[in-house]
């Protein structure tokens, strides 16, 4: 394991070029390209002067152990097209002077515990997968991958019991037979895609700890494939609900369907018995704006 520091400002992070890598902050170039066991740093000495600079990733996948971007004194853009960035350790982005614009995916594949993911408000607008046997990641800030998939394939994903950080994604996916754990603590999770908004269909070896979390499903036809797990508060929040559905014999604290504000009927399809320990709320008192329930 070694440390690699970006120097020289704008450049390309590919599989061969050593033009922007150093073994020390602000040091000489010529260090080898980071491997999956090397820690990568971008800091105040990464640019030329205080000017803006762009690091363009190429030759997917790009790999590293930890990636730490901090103390920037010029605006940095992390760019690239169809790149799979694979992080084998922790990730930390700064709240200022940083833009992530690359397209592709972000994969965390650590096989040990104690890893952190701290984005400080930076939108990770790509699909994100946690897939490391024995790995464990804890959020250090609110996390958003926009409308993209958030997938837990192996390992433990924890929103942090001390921060209860919010999570925003298109879908929350964990349908396989691998050993994995999702800890939501008291966090708010917002999911925006209809198909498989939550997909725990194959829930074998999945430990799902809902804590006192709130899950908001914002699509008009959100599907909750719960895998017969226990959730806390779940809300279908669209005011134009059409055909949301719940599969799996799940348990809820509170389950809420927001009332329509437009003319029409929203029909909730339920494919198995659901247990609600608190309150079931189906708003929509108007004769022309209603929520119906159908058991199939």
XYZ file of C-alpha atoms in Angstrom:
296
model
C 0.000 0.000 0.000
C 1.285 3.448 -0.944
C 0.051 7.045 -1.089
C -0.461 8.849 -4.365
C -0.935 12.631 -4.589
C -2.276 14.458 -7.626
C -0.087 17.376 -8.758
C 0.204 19.641 -11.787
C -3.419 20.678 -12.226
C -5.484 19.503 -15.177
C -4.666 16.035 -16.442
C -5.840 12.502 -17.164
C -6.102 9.728 -14.606
C -5.718 6.606 -16.728
C -3.945 3.285 -16.429
C -0.511 4.391 -17.641
C 0.220 8.116 -17.295
C 2.465 9.166 -14.391
C 2.427 12.848 -15.379
C 0.270 13.930 -12.435
C 1.132 11.501 -9.678
C 3.572 12.057 -6.833
C 4.515 10.244 -3.648
C 4.116 13.482 -1.635
C 1.815 16.495 -1.589
C 3.205 18.999 -4.104
C 6.098 16.657 -4.891
C 7.722 15.600 -8.130
C 5.726 13.772 -10.764
C 6.491 10.296 -12.061
C 4.978 8.138 -9.338
C 3.164 5.031 -10.514
C -0.555 5.051 -11.213
C -2.614 4.167 -8.107
C -3.602 0.542 -7.672
C -6.522 -0.822 -5.670
C -4.309 -0.867 -2.551
C -3.063 2.738 -2.861
C -4.555 5.793 -1.172
C -5.314 8.730 -3.481
C -5.180 12.372 -2.363
C -6.238 15.634 -4.001
C -5.342 18.726 -1.954
C -4.200 22.364 -2.074
C -1.070 21.339 -3.971
C -2.919 19.421 -6.671
C -3.537 22.408 -8.933
C -1.252 25.036 -10.421
C -1.537 28.169 -8.298
C -5.138 28.590 -7.218
C -6.727 28.002 -10.614
C -9.501 25.600 -11.479
C -8.466 22.192 -12.741
C -10.072 19.044 -14.152
C -9.072 15.454 -13.485
C -10.438 13.271 -16.281
C -10.655 9.570 -15.529
C -10.109 7.216 -18.473
C -9.530 3.526 -19.205
C -12.264 2.203 -16.921
C -12.150 0.939 -14.271
C -10.200 3.459 -12.187
C -9.230 2.014 -8.822
C -7.853 3.082 -5.458
C -8.041 2.219 -1.791
C -9.042 5.444 0.002
C -9.891 8.533 -2.042
C -9.587 11.787 -0.087
C -10.281 15.189 -1.612
C -9.741 18.010 0.882
C -8.259 21.460 1.397
C -8.629 22.479 -2.256
C -7.785 26.125 -2.972
C -9.069 25.983 -6.539
C -12.185 24.464 -8.093
C -11.676 20.796 -8.996
C -13.831 18.768 -11.379
C -13.662 14.965 -11.404
C -14.706 14.029 -14.947
C -14.799 11.079 -17.334
C -17.178 9.134 -19.549
C -18.567 5.672 -18.724
C -16.118 5.157 -15.884
C -16.420 2.562 -13.134
C -14.609 4.057 -10.153
C -13.894 1.295 -7.640
C -12.952 2.293 -4.100
C -11.560 -0.416 -1.854
C -11.433 1.769 1.258
C -13.116 5.014 2.306
C -14.267 8.042 0.318
C -14.239 11.680 1.392
C -15.303 14.651 -0.758
C -15.170 18.313 0.312
C -18.208 20.552 0.662
C -16.665 23.326 -1.464
C -14.476 23.745 -4.563
C -15.417 20.333 -5.917
C -17.671 19.027 -8.689
C -18.185 15.401 -9.684
C -19.282 15.193 -13.324
C -18.122 11.775 -14.497
C -20.595 9.245 -15.854
C -20.563 5.521 -15.123
C -20.709 3.795 -11.749
C -19.200 3.904 -8.281
C -18.403 0.610 -6.546
C -17.199 0.062 -2.985
C -15.592 -3.360 -2.559
C -13.794 -3.312 0.796
C -13.509 -6.658 2.544
C -12.869 -5.233 6.022
C -14.939 -3.079 8.354
C -14.478 0.537 9.451
C -14.871 2.255 6.062
C -16.636 5.607 5.727
C -18.394 7.422 2.895
C -18.522 11.202 3.329
C -19.802 13.228 0.379
C -20.551 16.521 2.182
C -23.458 17.379 -0.094
C -21.786 16.413 -3.369
C -24.295 14.659 -5.631
C -23.031 11.218 -6.657
C -25.150 11.137 -9.796
C -24.245 7.588 -10.839
C -25.326 4.099 -9.791
C -23.636 3.089 -6.523
C -22.944 -0.488 -5.408
C -21.590 -1.794 -2.109
C -20.110 -5.198 -2.853
C -17.388 -6.427 -0.541
C -17.581 -9.715 1.353
C -16.967 -8.759 4.983
C -16.886 -5.050 4.171
C -18.709 -2.407 6.226
C -19.363 1.231 5.326
C -20.812 4.001 7.487
C -22.033 7.314 6.131
C -20.247 10.429 7.361
C -22.769 12.817 5.788
C -26.033 12.813 3.875
C -25.777 10.691 0.732
C -27.434 11.146 -2.665
C -26.969 9.278 -5.924
C -29.847 11.165 -7.526
C -32.298 8.935 -9.374
C -29.804 6.092 -9.759
C -29.743 2.653 -8.142
C -28.267 2.157 -4.681
C -27.378 -1.542 -4.445
C -26.116 -3.515 -1.466
C -24.741 -6.807 -2.778
C -22.359 -7.829 0.012
C -21.281 -6.342 3.335
C -22.881 -3.811 5.683
C -24.320 -0.416 4.746
C -24.985 1.858 7.742
C -26.476 5.358 7.678
C -24.769 6.138 11.014
C -26.576 5.970 14.337
C -24.770 9.133 15.442
C -25.674 11.185 12.370
C -28.796 9.439 11.085
C -27.862 10.766 7.664
C -30.426 10.994 4.901
C -30.219 8.867 1.768
C -31.589 9.822 -1.654
C -31.644 7.403 -4.588
C -33.838 6.116 -7.359
C -34.057 2.623 -5.891
C -32.784 0.614 -2.934
C -31.815 -2.833 -4.200
C -30.664 -5.891 -2.292
C -32.128 -9.006 -3.885
C -29.664 -11.892 -3.704
C -28.555 -14.630 -1.311
C -25.278 -13.074 -0.150
C -24.664 -12.146 3.481
C -25.430 -8.426 3.795
C -26.823 -5.946 6.294
C -28.649 -2.626 5.902
C -28.891 -0.384 8.983
C -31.145 2.659 8.499
C -31.131 3.915 12.107
C -33.342 7.055 12.327
C -32.530 8.231 8.803
C -34.903 9.455 6.114
C -34.603 7.538 2.843
C -36.177 9.036 -0.288
C -36.599 6.836 -3.381
C -37.940 8.218 -6.658
C -38.205 5.375 -9.199
C -41.370 3.328 -9.790
C -40.095 -0.150 -10.660
C -38.378 -1.798 -7.689
C -38.235 1.368 -5.598
C -37.357 -1.163 -2.915
C -36.360 -4.604 -4.087
C -35.676 -7.162 -1.370
C -37.511 -9.883 -3.305
C -34.794 -12.476 -2.621
C -34.118 -11.618 1.008
C -32.144 -14.716 2.000
C -29.222 -13.724 4.277
C -30.339 -10.077 4.319
C -30.381 -8.449 7.748
C -32.534 -5.349 7.469
C -32.580 -3.101 10.522
C -35.122 -0.367 9.852
C -34.590 1.309 13.221
C -36.941 4.294 13.428
C -36.331 5.308 9.834
C -38.716 6.969 7.436
C -38.830 5.736 3.840
C -40.523 8.036 1.332
C -41.503 6.555 -2.037
C -42.161 9.518 -4.320
C -43.107 7.887 -7.637
C -46.755 7.695 -8.685
C -46.457 3.900 -9.117
C -43.767 2.925 -6.646
C -43.228 -0.804 -6.046
C -42.180 -1.961 -2.584
C -40.894 -5.533 -2.897
C -40.199 -5.925 0.792
C -39.042 -9.519 1.053
C -41.187 -10.015 4.197
C -38.994 -7.657 6.201
C -39.910 -5.299 9.037
C -39.986 -1.604 8.169
C -40.664 1.398 10.369
C -42.504 4.344 8.757
C -43.139 4.063 5.007
C -44.964 6.705 2.970
C -46.098 6.746 -0.647
C -45.764 10.503 -1.023
C -46.895 11.301 -4.578
C -50.014 13.483 -4.777
C -50.847 11.797 -8.083
C -50.672 8.157 -6.925
C -51.633 5.763 -9.686
C -50.782 2.078 -9.159
C -48.342 1.628 -6.267
C -47.833 -1.908 -4.988
C -46.510 -3.889 -2.039
C -45.248 -7.454 -2.294
C -43.995 -9.709 0.462
C -45.622 -10.278 3.859
C -44.056 -7.226 5.470
C -44.441 -5.463 8.798
C -44.719 -1.691 9.251
C -44.920 0.730 12.122
C -46.907 3.291 10.110
C -47.903 3.039 6.451
C -49.139 6.173 4.682
C -50.577 6.865 1.237
C -50.738 10.564 0.433
C -54.028 11.801 -0.990
C -54.329 12.706 -4.646
C -54.633 16.379 -5.543
C -55.823 15.631 -9.069
C -58.964 13.893 -10.259
C -58.599 10.109 -10.338
C -58.242 6.969 -8.265
C -54.971 5.612 -6.958
C -55.023 1.853 -6.386
C -52.609 0.195 -3.966
C -52.029 -3.436 -4.933
C -51.118 -5.745 -2.032
C -49.987 -9.286 -2.834
C -49.664 -10.677 0.701
C -50.779 -9.960 4.247
C -49.253 -6.811 5.736
C -48.877 -6.159 9.462
C -49.187 -2.549 10.624
C -48.419 -1.982 14.281
C -49.230 1.720 14.228
C -51.457 3.577 11.774
C -52.552 2.957 8.183
C -53.348 6.290 6.533
C -55.031 6.428 3.132
C -55.832 10.069 2.454
C -58.175 11.302 -0.252
C -61.583 12.224 1.093
C -62.897 13.785 -2.100
C -65.231 11.667 -4.229
C -63.106 12.429 -7.286
C -59.695 12.024 -5.622
C -59.459 8.696 -3.844
C -57.081 5.961 -2.784
C -58.290 2.381 -3.184
C -56.797 -0.845 -1.864
C -56.704 -4.094 -3.754
C -55.486 -7.440 -2.381
C -54.248 -9.748 -5.111
